[in-house]
Amino acid sequence: KDPAEEVQAHWMQGNFYETQRHGLLNVLHQRCRGGTFVDVGAFIGNHSLFFAAGCGAERVLAFEPAAEAFAHLRANLALNPALPITPFNLALGERAGR
């Protein structure tokens, strides 16, 4: 949607964000396979989609509290319906609050 936004700029080039040689996702790709992944602050779904597609996650729980980002996350998940990602429109934290 927005080539000026860093994550989306990577997607428009056909790449996930943070997959460079020593990037977080590259390290997880080398070390983690299958199982359950939890994406806290999922934003628009870069990490959730990578966990499902790149790490073979059996399920991904994606938490994003911001309404606009959550709507974009859901739109991205709708483009990838076969992936085992469940989105939640809420924040996770140490204690209840706003």
mmCIF file of N, CA and C in Angstrom:
data_model
loop_
_atom_site.group_PDB
_atom_site.id
_atom_site.type_symbol
_atom_site.label_atom_id
_atom_site.label_comp_id
_atom_site.label_asym_id
_atom_site.label_seq_id
_atom_site.Cartn_x
_atom_site.Cartn_y
_atom_site.Cartn_z
ATOM 1 N N LYS A 1 0.798 -1.203 0.000
ATOM 2 C CA LYS A 1 0.000 0.000 0.000
ATOM 3 C C LYS A 1 0.841 1.268 0.000
ATOM 4 N N ASP A 2 1.963 1.256 0.737
ATOM 5 C CA ASP A 2 2.730 2.486 0.925
ATOM 6 C C ASP A 2 4.224 2.225 0.740
ATOM 7 N N PRO A 3 4.767 2.540 -0.434
ATOM 8 C CA PRO A 3 6.189 2.287 -0.683
ATOM 9 C C PRO A 3 7.122 3.138 0.182
ATOM 10 N N ALA A 4 6.593 4.176 0.827
ATOM 11 C CA ALA A 4 7.417 5.009 1.704
ATOM 12 C C ALA A 4 7.584 4.379 3.085
ATOM 13 N N GLU A 5 6.729 3.414 3.421
ATOM 14 C CA GLU A 5 6.830 2.735 4.720
ATOM 15 C C GLU A 5 7.839 1.601 4.574
ATOM 16 N N GLU A 6 8.782 1.503 5.502
ATOM 17 C CA GLU A 6 9.938 0.610 5.365
ATOM 18 C C GLU A 6 9.586 -0.865 5.164
ATOM 19 N N VAL A 7 8.672 -1.403 5.954
ATOM 20 C CA VAL A 7 8.305 -2.815 5.820
ATOM 21 C C VAL A 7 7.666 -3.065 4.452
ATOM 22 N N GLN A 8 6.733 -2.213 4.081
ATOM 23 C CA GLN A 8 6.037 -2.389 2.810
ATOM 24 C C GLN A 8 6.973 -2.190 1.614
ATOM 25 N N ALA A 9 7.953 -1.324 1.754
ATOM 26 C CA ALA A 9 8.937 -1.129 0.683
ATOM 27 C C ALA A 9 9.687 -2.435 0.414
ATOM 28 N N HIS A 10 10.020 -3.169 1.474
ATOM 29 C CA HIS A 10 10.682 -4.470 1.295
ATOM 30 C C HIS A 10 9.749 -5.444 0.583
ATOM 31 N N TRP A 11 8.474 -5.462 0.998
ATOM 32 C CA TRP A 11 7.506 -6.381 0.383
ATOM 33 C C TRP A 11 7.357 -6.092 -1.101
ATOM 34 N N MET A 12 7.343 -4.815 -1.464
ATOM 35 C CA MET A 12 7.172 -4.442 -2.865
ATOM 36 C C MET A 12 8.353 -4.894 -3.715
ATOM 37 N N GLN A 13 9.482 -5.188 -3.062
ATOM 38 C CA GLN A 13 10.658 -5.726 -3.750
ATOM 39 C C GLN A 13 10.686 -7.250 -3.679
ATOM 40 N N GLY A 14 9.654 -7.846 -3.069
ATOM 41 C CA GLY A 14 9.567 -9.301 -2.976
ATOM 42 C C GLY A 14 10.335 -9.892 -1.812
ATOM 43 N N ASN A 15 10.623 -9.090 -0.787
ATOM 44 C CA ASN A 15 11.401 -9.549 0.362
ATOM 45 C C ASN A 15 10.657 -9.299 1.670
ATOM 46 N N PHE A 16 10.962 -10.124 2.668
ATOM 47 C CA PHE A 16 10.495 -9.841 4.013
ATOM 48 C C PHE A 16 11.428 -8.808 4.629
ATOM 49 N N TYR A 17 10.912 -8.027 5.571
ATOM 50 C CA TYR A 17 11.713 -7.056 6.309
ATOM 51 C C TYR A 17 12.491 -7.808 7.393
ATOM 52 N N GLU A 18 13.735 -7.419 7.629
ATOM 53 C CA GLU A 18 14.633 -7.999 8.627
ATOM 54 C C GLU A 18 15.110 -9.413 8.281
ATOM 55 N N THR A 19 15.366 -9.659 7.017
ATOM 56 C CA THR A 19 15.920 -10.964 6.631
ATOM 57 C C THR A 19 17.378 -10.871 6.178
ATOM 58 N N GLN A 20 18.001 -9.707 6.333
ATOM 59 C CA GLN A 20 19.402 -9.603 5.952
ATOM 60 C C GLN A 20 20.227 -10.643 6.708
ATOM 61 N N ARG A 21 21.452 -10.822 6.341
ATOM 62 C CA ARG A 21 22.293 -11.909 6.860
ATOM 63 C C ARG A 21 22.206 -12.092 8.370
ATOM 64 N N HIS A 22 22.316 -11.030 9.136
ATOM 65 C CA HIS A 22 22.275 -11.139 10.597
ATOM 66 C C HIS A 22 20.962 -10.618 11.161
ATOM 67 N N GLY A 23 19.963 -10.472 10.316
ATOM 68 C CA GLY A 23 18.671 -9.978 10.765
ATOM 69 C C GLY A 23 17.938 -11.001 11.613
ATOM 70 N N LEU A 24 17.020 -10.510 12.402
ATOM 71 C CA LEU A 24 16.245 -11.353 13.311
ATOM 72 C C LEU A 24 15.599 -12.532 12.592
ATOM 73 N N LEU A 25 14.947 -12.281 11.487
ATOM 74 C CA LEU A 25 14.225 -13.367 10.819
ATOM 75 C C LEU A 25 15.166 -14.401 10.226
ATOM 76 N N ASN A 26 16.305 -13.983 9.744
ATOM 77 C CA ASN A 26 17.271 -14.939 9.219
ATOM 78 C C ASN A 26 17.775 -15.859 10.323
ATOM 79 N N VAL A 27 18.030 -15.294 11.504
ATOM 80 C CA VAL A 27 18.490 -16.098 12.643
ATOM 81 C C VAL A 27 17.395 -17.089 13.047
ATOM 82 N N LEU A 28 16.141 -16.625 13.132
ATOM 83 C CA LEU A 28 15.046 -17.530 13.487
ATOM 84 C C LEU A 28 14.851 -18.615 12.434
ATOM 85 N N HIS A 29 15.007 -18.255 11.175
ATOM 86 C CA HIS A 29 14.866 -19.233 10.091
ATOM 87 C C HIS A 29 15.888 -20.352 10.228
ATOM 88 N N GLN A 30 17.085 -20.023 10.677
ATOM 89 C CA GLN A 30 18.143 -21.016 10.843
ATOM 90 C C GLN A 30 17.931 -21.891 12.074
ATOM 91 N N ARG A 31 17.268 -21.354 13.112
ATOM 92 C CA ARG A 31 17.187 -22.056 14.394
ATOM 93 C C ARG A 31 15.823 -22.630 14.751
ATOM 94 N N CYS A 32 14.750 -22.113 14.177
ATOM 95 C CA CYS A 32 13.412 -22.491 14.631
ATOM 96 C C CYS A 32 12.581 -23.072 13.492
ATOM 97 N N ARG A 33 11.972 -24.221 13.751
ATOM 98 C CA ARG A 33 11.098 -24.862 12.768
ATOM 99 C C ARG A 33 9.874 -25.408 13.486
ATOM 100 N N GLY A 34 8.714 -25.230 12.866
ATOM 101 C CA GLY A 34 7.479 -25.779 13.412
ATOM 102 C C GLY A 34 7.084 -25.135 14.730
ATOM 103 N N GLY A 35 6.068 -25.694 15.350
ATOM 104 C CA GLY A 35 5.625 -25.215 16.644
ATOM 105 C C GLY A 35 4.741 -23.987 16.568
ATOM 106 N N THR A 36 4.599 -23.338 17.718
ATOM 107 C CA THR A 36 3.769 -22.142 17.841
ATOM 108 C C THR A 36 4.653 -20.919 17.999
ATOM 109 N N PHE A 37 4.350 -19.888 17.241
ATOM 110 C CA PHE A 37 5.046 -18.611 17.333
ATOM 111 C C PHE A 37 4.048 -17.573 17.828
ATOM 112 N N VAL A 38 4.522 -16.639 18.637
ATOM 113 C CA VAL A 38 3.690 -15.546 19.126
ATOM 114 C C VAL A 38 4.323 -14.239 18.654
ATOM 115 N N ASP A 39 3.552 -13.463 17.907
ATOM 116 C CA ASP A 39 4.019 -12.182 17.381
ATOM 117 C C ASP A 39 3.303 -11.072 18.147
ATOM 118 N N VAL A 40 4.005 -10.476 19.103
ATOM 119 C CA VAL A 40 3.430 -9.420 19.938
ATOM 120 C C VAL A 40 3.799 -8.075 19.311
ATOM 121 N N GLY A 41 2.781 -7.335 18.918
ATOM 122 C CA GLY A 41 3.003 -6.109 18.162
ATOM 123 C C GLY A 41 3.194 -6.464 16.700
ATOM 124 N N ALA A 42 2.255 -7.224 16.162
ATOM 125 C CA ALA A 42 2.379 -7.792 14.815
ATOM 126 C C ALA A 42 2.382 -6.757 13.697
ATOM 127 N N PHE A 43 1.934 -5.536 13.967
ATOM 128 C CA PHE A 43 1.866 -4.465 12.980
ATOM 129 C C PHE A 43 1.076 -4.963 11.768
ATOM 130 N N ILE A 44 1.675 -5.042 10.590
ATOM 131 C CA ILE A 44 0.931 -5.457 9.393
ATOM 132 C C ILE A 44 1.201 -6.911 9.006
ATOM 133 N N GLY A 45 1.982 -7.622 9.814
ATOM 134 C CA GLY A 45 2.131 -9.053 9.629
ATOM 135 C C GLY A 45 3.430 -9.584 9.069
ATOM 136 N N ASN A 46 4.450 -8.749 8.911
ATOM 137 C CA ASN A 46 5.712 -9.216 8.341
ATOM 138 C C ASN A 46 6.245 -10.455 9.059
ATOM 139 N N HIS A 47 6.390 -10.362 10.374
ATOM 140 C CA HIS A 47 6.960 -11.474 11.132
ATOM 141 C C HIS A 47 5.994 -12.660 11.177
ATOM 142 N N SER A 48 4.713 -12.407 11.372
ATOM 143 C CA SER A 48 3.725 -13.495 11.409
ATOM 144 C C SER A 48 3.756 -14.295 10.111
ATOM 145 N N LEU A 49 3.743 -13.595 8.991
ATOM 146 C CA LEU A 49 3.769 -14.278 7.695
ATOM 147 C C LEU A 49 5.069 -15.057 7.515
ATOM 148 N N PHE A 50 6.179 -14.470 7.955
ATOM 149 C CA PHE A 50 7.464 -15.165 7.843
ATOM 150 C C PHE A 50 7.497 -16.418 8.708
ATOM 151 N N PHE A 51 6.988 -16.312 9.956
ATOM 152 C CA PHE A 51 6.972 -17.484 10.830
ATOM 153 C C PHE A 51 6.184 -18.623 10.189
ATOM 154 N N ALA A 52 5.039 -18.293 9.603
ATOM 155 C CA ALA A 52 4.180 -19.316 8.995
ATOM 156 C C ALA A 52 4.787 -19.865 7.713
ATOM 157 N N ALA A 53 5.238 -18.986 6.839
ATOM 158 C CA ALA A 53 5.750 -19.422 5.536
ATOM 159 C C ALA A 53 7.214 -19.839 5.577
ATOM 160 N N GLY A 54 8.037 -19.110 6.312
ATOM 161 C CA GLY A 54 9.474 -19.364 6.304
ATOM 162 C C GLY A 54 9.961 -20.336 7.359
ATOM 163 N N CYS A 55 9.260 -20.418 8.480
ATOM 164 C CA CYS A 55 9.686 -21.288 9.578
ATOM 165 C C CYS A 55 8.774 -22.500 9.746
ATOM 166 N N GLY A 56 7.770 -22.609 8.897
ATOM 167 C CA GLY A 56 6.866 -23.754 8.968
ATOM 168 C C GLY A 56 6.091 -23.849 10.259
ATOM 169 N N ALA A 57 5.738 -22.703 10.840
ATOM 170 C CA ALA A 57 4.990 -22.709 12.102
ATOM 171 C C ALA A 57 3.684 -23.482 11.939
ATOM 172 N N GLU A 58 3.361 -24.248 12.961
ATOM 173 C CA GLU A 58 2.081 -24.954 12.968
ATOM 174 C C GLU A 58 0.947 -23.992 13.271
ATOM 175 N N ARG A 59 1.263 -22.927 14.044
ATOM 176 C CA ARG A 59 0.309 -21.844 14.268
ATOM 177 C C ARG A 59 1.074 -20.611 14.710
ATOM 178 N N VAL A 60 0.492 -19.462 14.347
ATOM 179 C CA VAL A 60 1.043 -18.170 14.739
ATOM 180 C C VAL A 60 -0.087 -17.374 15.385
ATOM 181 N N LEU A 61 0.178 -16.833 16.568
ATOM 182 C CA LEU A 61 -0.767 -15.966 17.263
ATOM 183 C C LEU A 61 -0.239 -14.545 17.106
ATOM 184 N N ALA A 62 -0.982 -13.722 16.363
ATOM 185 C CA ALA A 62 -0.535 -12.372 16.028
ATOM 186 C C ALA A 62 -1.354 -11.331 16.790
ATOM 187 N N PHE A 63 -0.693 -10.573 17.666
ATOM 188 C CA PHE A 63 -1.360 -9.568 18.495
ATOM 189 C C PHE A 63 -0.995 -8.167 18.023
ATOM 190 N N GLU A 64 -2.008 -7.381 17.665
ATOM 191 C CA GLU A 64 -1.796 -5.991 17.239
ATOM 192 C C GLU A 64 -2.933 -5.124 17.768
ATOM 193 N N PRO A 65 -2.622 -4.173 18.666
ATOM 194 C CA PRO A 65 -3.681 -3.356 19.265
ATOM 195 C C PRO A 65 -4.151 -2.165 18.428
ATOM 196 N N ALA A 66 -3.320 -1.621 17.561
ATOM 197 C CA ALA A 66 -3.685 -0.422 16.803
ATOM 198 C C ALA A 66 -4.671 -0.771 15.692
ATOM 199 N N ALA A 67 -5.805 -0.091 15.680
ATOM 200 C CA ALA A 67 -6.898 -0.420 14.752
ATOM 201 C C ALA A 67 -6.467 -0.378 13.285
ATOM 202 N N GLU A 68 -5.763 0.660 12.872
ATOM 203 C CA GLU A 68 -5.364 0.780 11.466
ATOM 204 C C GLU A 68 -4.383 -0.323 11.061
ATOM 205 N N ALA A 69 -3.396 -0.580 11.901
ATOM 206 C CA ALA A 69 -2.429 -1.647 11.618
ATOM 207 C C ALA A 69 -3.123 -3.007 11.625
ATOM 208 N N PHE A 70 -4.062 -3.200 12.556
ATOM 209 C CA PHE A 70 -4.780 -4.474 12.625
ATOM 210 C C PHE A 70 -5.605 -4.708 11.356
ATOM 211 N N ALA A 71 -6.252 -3.672 10.852
ATOM 212 C CA ALA A 71 -7.013 -3.799 9.608
ATOM 213 C C ALA A 71 -6.100 -4.193 8.452
ATOM 214 N N HIS A 72 -4.911 -3.588 8.400
ATOM 215 C CA HIS A 72 -3.940 -3.930 7.357
ATOM 216 C C HIS A 72 -3.435 -5.361 7.539
ATOM 217 N N LEU A 73 -3.192 -5.756 8.792
ATOM 218 C CA LEU A 73 -2.790 -7.133 9.093
ATOM 219 C C LEU A 73 -3.835 -8.118 8.576
ATOM 220 N N ARG A 74 -5.097 -7.870 8.885
ATOM 221 C CA ARG A 74 -6.168 -8.767 8.430
ATOM 222 C C ARG A 74 -6.245 -8.824 6.908
ATOM 223 N N ALA A 75 -6.036 -7.704 6.248
ATOM 224 C CA ALA A 75 -6.040 -7.690 4.775
ATOM 225 C C ALA A 75 -4.896 -8.541 4.240
ATOM 226 N N ASN A 76 -3.723 -8.446 4.850
ATOM 227 C CA ASN A 76 -2.588 -9.255 4.415
ATOM 228 C C ASN A 76 -2.825 -10.740 4.675
ATOM 229 N N LEU A 77 -3.456 -11.065 5.787
ATOM 230 C CA LEU A 77 -3.752 -12.467 6.082
ATOM 231 C C LEU A 77 -4.800 -13.014 5.119
ATOM 232 N N ALA A 78 -5.731 -12.171 4.691
ATOM 233 C CA ALA A 78 -6.747 -12.604 3.732
ATOM 234 C C ALA A 78 -6.113 -12.978 2.392
ATOM 235 N N LEU A 79 -4.964 -12.390 2.084
ATOM 236 C CA LEU A 79 -4.237 -12.725 0.851
ATOM 237 C C LEU A 79 -3.466 -14.040 0.989
ATOM 238 N N ASN A 80 -3.380 -14.539 2.201
ATOM 239 C CA ASN A 80 -2.623 -15.761 2.505
ATOM 240 C C ASN A 80 -3.464 -16.685 3.381
ATOM 241 N N PRO A 81 -4.643 -17.094 2.911
ATOM 242 C CA PRO A 81 -5.582 -17.820 3.766
ATOM 243 C C PRO A 81 -5.119 -19.210 4.205
ATOM 244 N N ALA A 82 -4.179 -19.794 3.517
ATOM 245 C CA ALA A 82 -3.732 -21.141 3.882
ATOM 246 C C ALA A 82 -2.767 -21.145 5.064
ATOM 247 N N LEU A 83 -2.260 -19.980 5.430
ATOM 248 C CA LEU A 83 -1.289 -19.924 6.521
ATOM 249 C C LEU A 83 -1.996 -19.935 7.875
ATOM 250 N N PRO A 84 -1.432 -20.659 8.857
ATOM 251 C CA PRO A 84 -2.079 -20.841 10.169
ATOM 252 C C PRO A 84 -1.844 -19.672 11.132
ATOM 253 N N ILE A 85 -2.386 -18.505 10.769
ATOM 254 C CA ILE A 85 -2.181 -17.303 11.578
ATOM 255 C C ILE A 85 -3.522 -16.841 12.126
ATOM 256 N N THR A 86 -3.582 -16.639 13.441
ATOM 257 C CA THR A 86 -4.787 -16.132 14.090
ATOM 258 C C THR A 86 -4.485 -14.740 14.622
ATOM 259 N N PRO A 87 -5.184 -13.709 14.109
ATOM 260 C CA PRO A 87 -4.940 -12.350 14.580
ATOM 261 C C PRO A 87 -5.815 -11.986 15.780
ATOM 262 N N PHE A 88 -5.266 -11.165 16.668
ATOM 263 C CA PHE A 88 -5.984 -10.662 17.834
ATOM 264 C C PHE A 88 -5.809 -9.159 17.892
ATOM 265 N N ASN A 89 -6.905 -8.424 17.962
ATOM 266 C CA ASN A 89 -6.849 -6.962 18.035
ATOM 267 C C ASN A 89 -6.789 -6.529 19.498
ATOM 268 N N LEU A 90 -5.646 -6.786 20.123
ATOM 269 C CA LEU A 90 -5.437 -6.383 21.508
ATOM 270 C C LEU A 90 -3.953 -6.362 21.821
ATOM 271 N N ALA A 91 -3.641 -5.683 22.910
ATOM 272 C CA ALA A 91 -2.253 -5.578 23.361
ATOM 273 C C ALA A 91 -1.980 -6.629 24.428
ATOM 274 N N LEU A 92 -0.743 -6.998 24.570
ATOM 275 C CA LEU A 92 -0.316 -7.878 25.651
ATOM 276 C C LEU A 92 0.626 -7.088 26.533
ATOM 277 N N GLY A 93 0.498 -7.266 27.830
ATOM 278 C CA GLY A 93 1.366 -6.557 28.746
ATOM 279 C C GLY A 93 1.419 -7.230 30.100
ATOM 280 N N GLU A 94 2.196 -6.661 30.966
ATOM 281 C CA GLU A 94 2.392 -7.222 32.297
ATOM 282 C C GLU A 94 1.134 -7.187 33.153
ATOM 283 N N ARG A 95 0.304 -6.147 32.942
ATOM 284 C CA ARG A 95 -0.920 -6.010 33.727
ATOM 285 C C ARG A 95 -2.011 -5.380 32.869
ATOM 286 N N ALA A 96 -3.240 -5.514 33.315
ATOM 287 C CA ALA A 96 -4.369 -4.944 32.594
ATOM 288 C C ALA A 96 -4.311 -3.419 32.645
ATOM 289 N N GLY A 97 -4.739 -2.772 31.554
ATOM 290 C CA GLY A 97 -4.744 -1.318 31.528
ATOM 291 C C GLY A 97 -5.029 -0.797 30.145
ATOM 292 N N ARG A 98 -5.009 0.506 30.035
ATOM 293 C CA ARG A 98 -5.200 1.181 28.744
ATOM 294 C C ARG A 98 -4.079 2.174 28.554
#
